[in-house]
Amino acid sequence: MLKIQTNNLQFQSVVKIIKASSDINENAVYFHFRKINYCNYVTMYMKLITYIKVNQEDNGMDSSEIKQLQILATKARMGAILGTFCAKSGHPGGSLSAADIFTYLYFKEMNVDPKNPKWEDRDRFVLSKGHCCPSLYAVLALKGYFEWDELSKLRHVGAMLQGHPDMKGTPGIDMSTGSLGQGISAACGMALSAKISNKSYRVYSVLGDGEVEEGQVWEAAMFAAHNKLDNLVIFVDQNGLQIDGTVDEVAGIEPLDKKFESFGFEVFKIDGHDFNQIEDALNKAREVKGKPVAILAKTVKGKGVSFMENQVGWHGTAPNKEQYEQATAELQAEIDRLEGNC
């Protein structure tokens, strides 16, 4: 059991609130501690959610929760399309393929606080394939780190949101990235720091499958396994395409699972658009001890926009006005379908 700095009556009261609902009612916990004027209710809230998630029997997500995540991910895709259209540049294809992973991490998995983005005990996230930040920015906006309108200023001079993540200028960004291979290296350092400092936070990183052609990725992998970083989880977004063509044609990275296993990782293979599979892999990752985890997520580049799906040309091409309108209409239709409005 976690050591929680409050009296037993308060603790049992909140546990009762959570267990009385069909899922973990995080808002109930939050507002309960506001009601009793607990001076450090945010930290307490995070500790309680972690405790319940670890100790409560896991029956998986219900259909309504999955639907809400699907709606959020679709909105994130809309944000990525909006940003790249307004910027007239950017990387929509890989942004769309990773949107479900970003959504699950920020809305289900990670302990973060948008009102306190530098909270010392927060979980860390590093987007190693930094060029795919448009959908990450959209998820951060949906989570409340900044206003949605910032997306329309993507890549503009002086704007908060630049073409690659900037930890100094953007709330919620834990590491500036862009040069492929460097993000996972920084994530390893964060995970090691947590170990040295006896901190409980976890570190997550998303890489591209083209990115793993970089030698630095494997240097970082060797470092992670050597230091037994079981608080590190990396996703490889396997959409199969990179700027020069298919990953198989450019370098041929398979069998990727065997490569990571040989470097000392626990490996899980999933459909990166299936929230149940994402959840199952992350739950299993928490049980792994003494080694880092790699989740190989099979995805579709350009996911959610018919004319972008599995098309290498959309790796780094912004939509024009007609394409923007079509993409937005398709994504809005999907939201309407999920919400039962059609």
XYZ file of C-alpha atoms in Angstrom:
342
model
C 0.000 0.000 0.000
C 1.139 3.514 -0.740
C 2.080 5.703 2.190
C -0.524 8.442 2.023
C -0.150 11.507 4.206
C -3.691 11.919 5.458
C -5.873 10.372 8.100
C -7.558 7.015 7.543
C -11.072 8.493 7.545
C -10.321 10.730 4.575
C -8.626 7.896 2.704
C -11.472 5.423 3.222
C -14.003 8.078 2.250
C -12.403 8.596 -1.132
C -11.885 4.881 -1.762
C -15.597 4.417 -1.081
C -16.468 7.089 -3.641
C -14.329 5.431 -6.283
C -15.457 1.871 -5.702
C -19.110 2.919 -5.689
C -18.903 3.824 -9.365
C -18.549 1.483 -12.343
C -15.120 2.886 -13.117
C -12.512 5.062 -11.406
C -14.284 8.377 -10.944
C -11.303 10.689 -10.847
C -13.393 13.872 -10.764
C -15.183 12.637 -7.663
C -11.845 12.236 -5.908
C -10.650 15.655 -6.996
C -13.744 17.532 -5.864
C -13.973 15.560 -2.634
C -10.623 16.913 -1.542
C -11.565 20.411 -2.604
C -14.680 20.087 -0.447
C -12.733 19.096 2.664
C -10.132 21.802 1.932
C -7.275 19.352 2.048
C -4.235 21.581 1.601
C -2.390 19.259 -0.766
C -5.360 17.639 -2.502
C -3.754 17.503 -5.968
C -0.847 15.336 -4.787
C -3.245 13.298 -2.675
C -5.542 12.864 -5.663
C -2.749 11.529 -7.846
C -1.583 9.095 -5.168
C -5.101 7.777 -4.653
C -5.713 7.236 -8.344
C -2.421 5.348 -8.614
C -3.357 3.253 -5.581
C -6.784 2.355 -6.902
C -5.526 1.605 -10.421
C -2.947 -0.784 -8.992
C -5.195 -2.462 -6.431
C -8.660 -2.432 -7.989
C -9.594 -5.523 -9.979
C -9.179 -4.691 -13.677
C -12.269 -5.492 -15.723
C -11.171 -3.470 -18.737
C -12.848 -0.430 -20.224
C -16.542 -0.345 -20.933
C -17.903 0.668 -24.331
C -18.712 4.221 -23.264
C -15.152 4.839 -22.070
C -13.709 3.455 -25.298
C -16.063 5.662 -27.276
C -14.955 8.746 -25.374
C -11.321 7.935 -26.108
C -12.173 7.418 -29.778
C -13.895 10.809 -29.876
C -10.909 12.486 -28.251
C -8.494 10.806 -30.670
C -10.596 11.905 -33.635
C -10.627 15.462 -32.314
C -6.841 15.236 -31.970
C -6.651 14.234 -35.633
C -8.790 17.245 -36.522
C -6.372 19.431 -34.580
C -3.404 17.999 -36.480
C -5.115 18.710 -39.801
C -6.010 22.233 -38.663
C -2.461 22.965 -37.556
C -0.716 21.709 -40.673
C -3.246 23.454 -42.927
C -2.767 26.798 -41.184
C 1.012 26.345 -41.157
C 1.070 25.270 -44.811
C 3.715 22.759 -43.706
C 4.204 19.938 -41.259
C 3.798 16.183 -40.941
C 0.168 15.032 -40.913
C 0.657 11.329 -41.785
C 2.582 10.205 -38.719
C 0.627 12.585 -36.504
C -2.598 10.815 -37.430
C -1.133 7.325 -36.934
C -0.008 8.089 -33.365
C -3.110 9.979 -32.189
C -4.672 7.016 -30.383
C -1.477 6.339 -28.451
C -1.161 9.984 -27.389
C -4.835 10.053 -26.379
C -4.641 6.957 -24.203
C -1.443 8.071 -22.513
C -2.738 11.505 -21.532
C -6.336 10.615 -20.733
C -5.913 7.179 -19.115
C -2.344 6.205 -18.337
C -0.185 9.089 -17.195
C -0.271 10.998 -13.918
C -0.090 14.591 -15.101
C -1.629 17.892 -14.085
C -2.267 20.473 -16.847
C -2.546 23.195 -14.214
C 0.902 22.315 -12.920
C 2.857 21.063 -15.964
C 6.181 21.104 -14.120
C 4.867 19.062 -11.173
C 7.926 17.212 -9.884
C 6.232 13.824 -9.514
C 4.420 13.811 -12.856
C 4.947 11.040 -15.379
C 7.172 12.129 -18.260
C 6.527 11.861 -21.997
C 9.065 12.273 -24.780
C 7.980 12.379 -28.419
C 11.107 10.954 -29.983
C 9.655 11.318 -33.488
C 9.293 15.024 -32.817
C 8.049 15.987 -36.276
C 4.732 14.282 -35.472
C 3.889 16.841 -32.796
C 0.690 18.289 -34.398
C -1.544 15.573 -32.914
C 0.379 15.661 -29.621
C -0.297 19.404 -29.444
C -3.979 18.716 -30.085
C -4.083 16.169 -27.243
C -2.364 18.648 -24.919
C -4.962 21.284 -25.857
C -7.813 18.844 -25.226
C -6.249 17.977 -21.860
C -6.176 21.666 -20.902
C -2.515 22.652 -21.168
C -3.349 25.550 -23.509
C -6.165 26.872 -25.700
C -7.273 25.050 -28.848
C -6.790 28.242 -30.873
C -3.025 27.854 -30.498
C -3.173 25.025 -33.047
C -4.002 27.460 -35.846
C -0.711 29.269 -35.128
C 1.434 26.151 -35.601
C 4.908 26.928 -36.977
C 4.247 30.674 -37.063
C 7.030 33.018 -35.952
C 6.770 33.665 -32.221
C 3.979 31.113 -31.709
C 3.840 28.739 -28.753
C 3.658 25.666 -30.986
C 6.629 25.139 -33.248
C 7.301 22.484 -35.884
C 9.104 20.317 -33.331
C 8.446 20.123 -29.562
C 9.977 22.930 -27.507
C 10.157 22.293 -23.770
C 10.945 25.942 -23.052
C 7.990 27.393 -24.914
C 5.172 24.847 -24.720
C 3.398 23.737 -21.520
C 3.278 19.952 -21.247
C 6.384 19.283 -23.337
C 9.014 17.502 -21.243
C 11.794 17.410 -23.848
C 12.671 19.296 -27.014
C 13.015 16.777 -29.834
C 13.334 16.556 -33.581
C 16.685 14.981 -34.349
C 15.661 11.341 -34.613
C 17.081 9.004 -31.982
C 17.721 11.681 -29.395
C 14.291 11.533 -27.769
C 14.585 7.973 -26.515
C 18.031 8.821 -25.174
C 16.572 11.680 -23.126
C 13.768 9.400 -21.936
C 16.369 6.920 -20.671
C 18.020 9.696 -18.691
C 14.706 10.694 -17.121
C 13.967 7.090 -16.160
C 17.413 6.661 -14.616
C 16.984 9.931 -12.718
C 13.748 8.599 -11.215
C 15.564 5.461 -10.081
C 18.430 7.405 -8.521
C 16.039 9.803 -6.775
C 13.683 7.031 -5.589
C 10.814 8.648 -7.468
C 7.788 6.654 -8.593
C 7.073 8.495 -11.841
C 7.199 6.595 -15.118
C 8.603 7.653 -18.462
C 6.966 7.079 -21.840
C 8.302 7.710 -25.321
C 6.972 7.275 -28.866
C 9.344 6.497 -31.728
C 8.717 6.091 -35.434
C 9.534 2.831 -37.187
C 11.731 4.752 -39.612
C 13.430 6.325 -36.620
C 14.661 2.982 -35.303
C 17.034 2.889 -38.278
C 19.075 5.414 -36.281
C 22.026 3.871 -34.443
C 21.457 6.099 -31.423
C 18.158 4.305 -30.766
C 20.046 1.079 -30.163
C 22.680 2.746 -28.007
C 19.810 4.033 -25.861
C 18.190 0.588 -25.834
C 21.415 -0.980 -24.603
C 21.668 1.692 -21.878
C 18.054 1.148 -20.779
C 18.432 -2.597 -20.406
C 21.823 -2.318 -18.695
C 20.324 0.006 -16.082
C 17.190 -2.138 -15.651
C 14.859 0.778 -16.425
C 11.549 -0.949 -15.747
C 9.967 2.493 -15.357
C 10.528 3.161 -19.076
C 7.961 2.279 -21.757
C 8.587 3.014 -25.401
C 6.067 2.755 -28.224
C 7.210 2.203 -31.792
C 4.588 3.629 -34.156
C 4.788 1.024 -36.913
C 2.889 2.699 -39.734
C 5.292 1.188 -42.230
C 6.127 4.386 -44.114
C 8.850 7.023 -43.885
C 9.809 10.009 -45.979
C 11.658 7.988 -48.645
C 9.175 5.135 -49.018
C 8.242 2.005 -47.120
C 10.344 1.117 -44.096
C 10.992 -2.327 -45.573
C 12.401 -0.807 -48.771
C 14.555 1.805 -47.032
C 16.241 -0.309 -44.358
C 14.244 -3.377 -43.375
C 13.967 -3.323 -39.574
C 12.245 -6.670 -39.025
C 12.110 -8.767 -36.957
C 11.836 -5.731 -34.679
C 10.445 -7.672 -31.727
C 13.432 -10.025 -31.741
C 15.842 -7.100 -31.989
C 14.399 -5.382 -28.914
C 14.259 -8.681 -27.032
C 17.928 -9.289 -27.822
C 18.700 -5.871 -26.340
C 16.991 -6.856 -23.090
C 13.467 -5.433 -23.509
C 10.132 -7.009 -22.695
C 8.159 -6.690 -25.935
C 4.431 -6.514 -26.641
C 2.891 -6.309 -30.113
C -0.460 -4.561 -30.540
C -2.863 -2.836 -32.886
C -2.047 0.811 -32.168
C -5.605 1.914 -32.914
C -7.260 -0.524 -30.486
C -7.651 1.080 -27.058
C -8.232 -2.257 -25.335
C -4.933 -3.565 -26.694
C -3.131 -0.362 -25.719
C -4.504 -0.655 -22.191
C -3.668 -4.338 -21.907
C -0.066 -3.761 -23.007
C 0.409 -0.895 -20.562
C -1.097 -2.904 -17.710
C 1.309 -5.729 -18.481
C 4.173 -3.231 -18.680
C 3.550 -2.228 -15.059
C 4.101 -5.838 -14.012
C 7.492 -6.102 -15.741
C 10.416 -5.873 -13.340
C 14.093 -5.361 -14.049
C 13.852 -4.493 -17.729
C 12.389 -1.768 -19.990
C 9.315 -2.345 -22.161
C 8.844 -1.854 -25.897
C 5.305 -1.804 -27.297
C 5.304 -2.322 -31.058
C 2.105 -0.685 -32.301
C 0.901 -1.525 -35.810
C -0.775 1.597 -37.180
C -2.000 3.224 -40.379
C -0.215 6.324 -41.606
C -2.796 9.047 -42.192
C -5.372 7.188 -40.072
C -8.874 8.657 -40.240
C -8.556 10.595 -43.492
C -9.382 8.450 -46.517
C -7.043 10.030 -49.035
C -4.115 10.150 -46.592
C -4.218 6.570 -45.330
C -1.173 4.491 -46.303
C 0.079 7.204 -48.657
C 3.772 8.004 -48.201
C 3.329 11.435 -49.790
C 1.500 12.635 -46.695
C 4.553 12.127 -44.506
C 5.482 15.794 -44.758
C 2.882 17.512 -46.944
C 0.283 19.971 -45.653
C -3.288 19.836 -47.000
C -4.566 22.622 -49.232
C -7.955 24.247 -48.601
C -9.957 21.640 -50.475
C -8.103 18.774 -48.821
C -8.419 20.412 -45.418
C -12.178 20.736 -45.828
C -12.559 17.127 -46.967
C -10.396 15.793 -44.148
C -12.235 17.859 -41.561
C -15.610 16.721 -42.908
C -14.574 13.056 -42.703
C -13.310 13.405 -39.153
C -16.390 15.349 -38.059
C -18.586 12.628 -39.566
C -16.710 10.082 -37.467
C -17.275 12.155 -34.328
C -20.980 12.443 -35.180
C -21.161 8.677 -35.650
C -19.474 8.019 -32.311
C -21.704 10.522 -30.545
C -24.820 9.037 -32.154
C -25.711 12.155 -34.115
C -26.131 10.400 -37.444
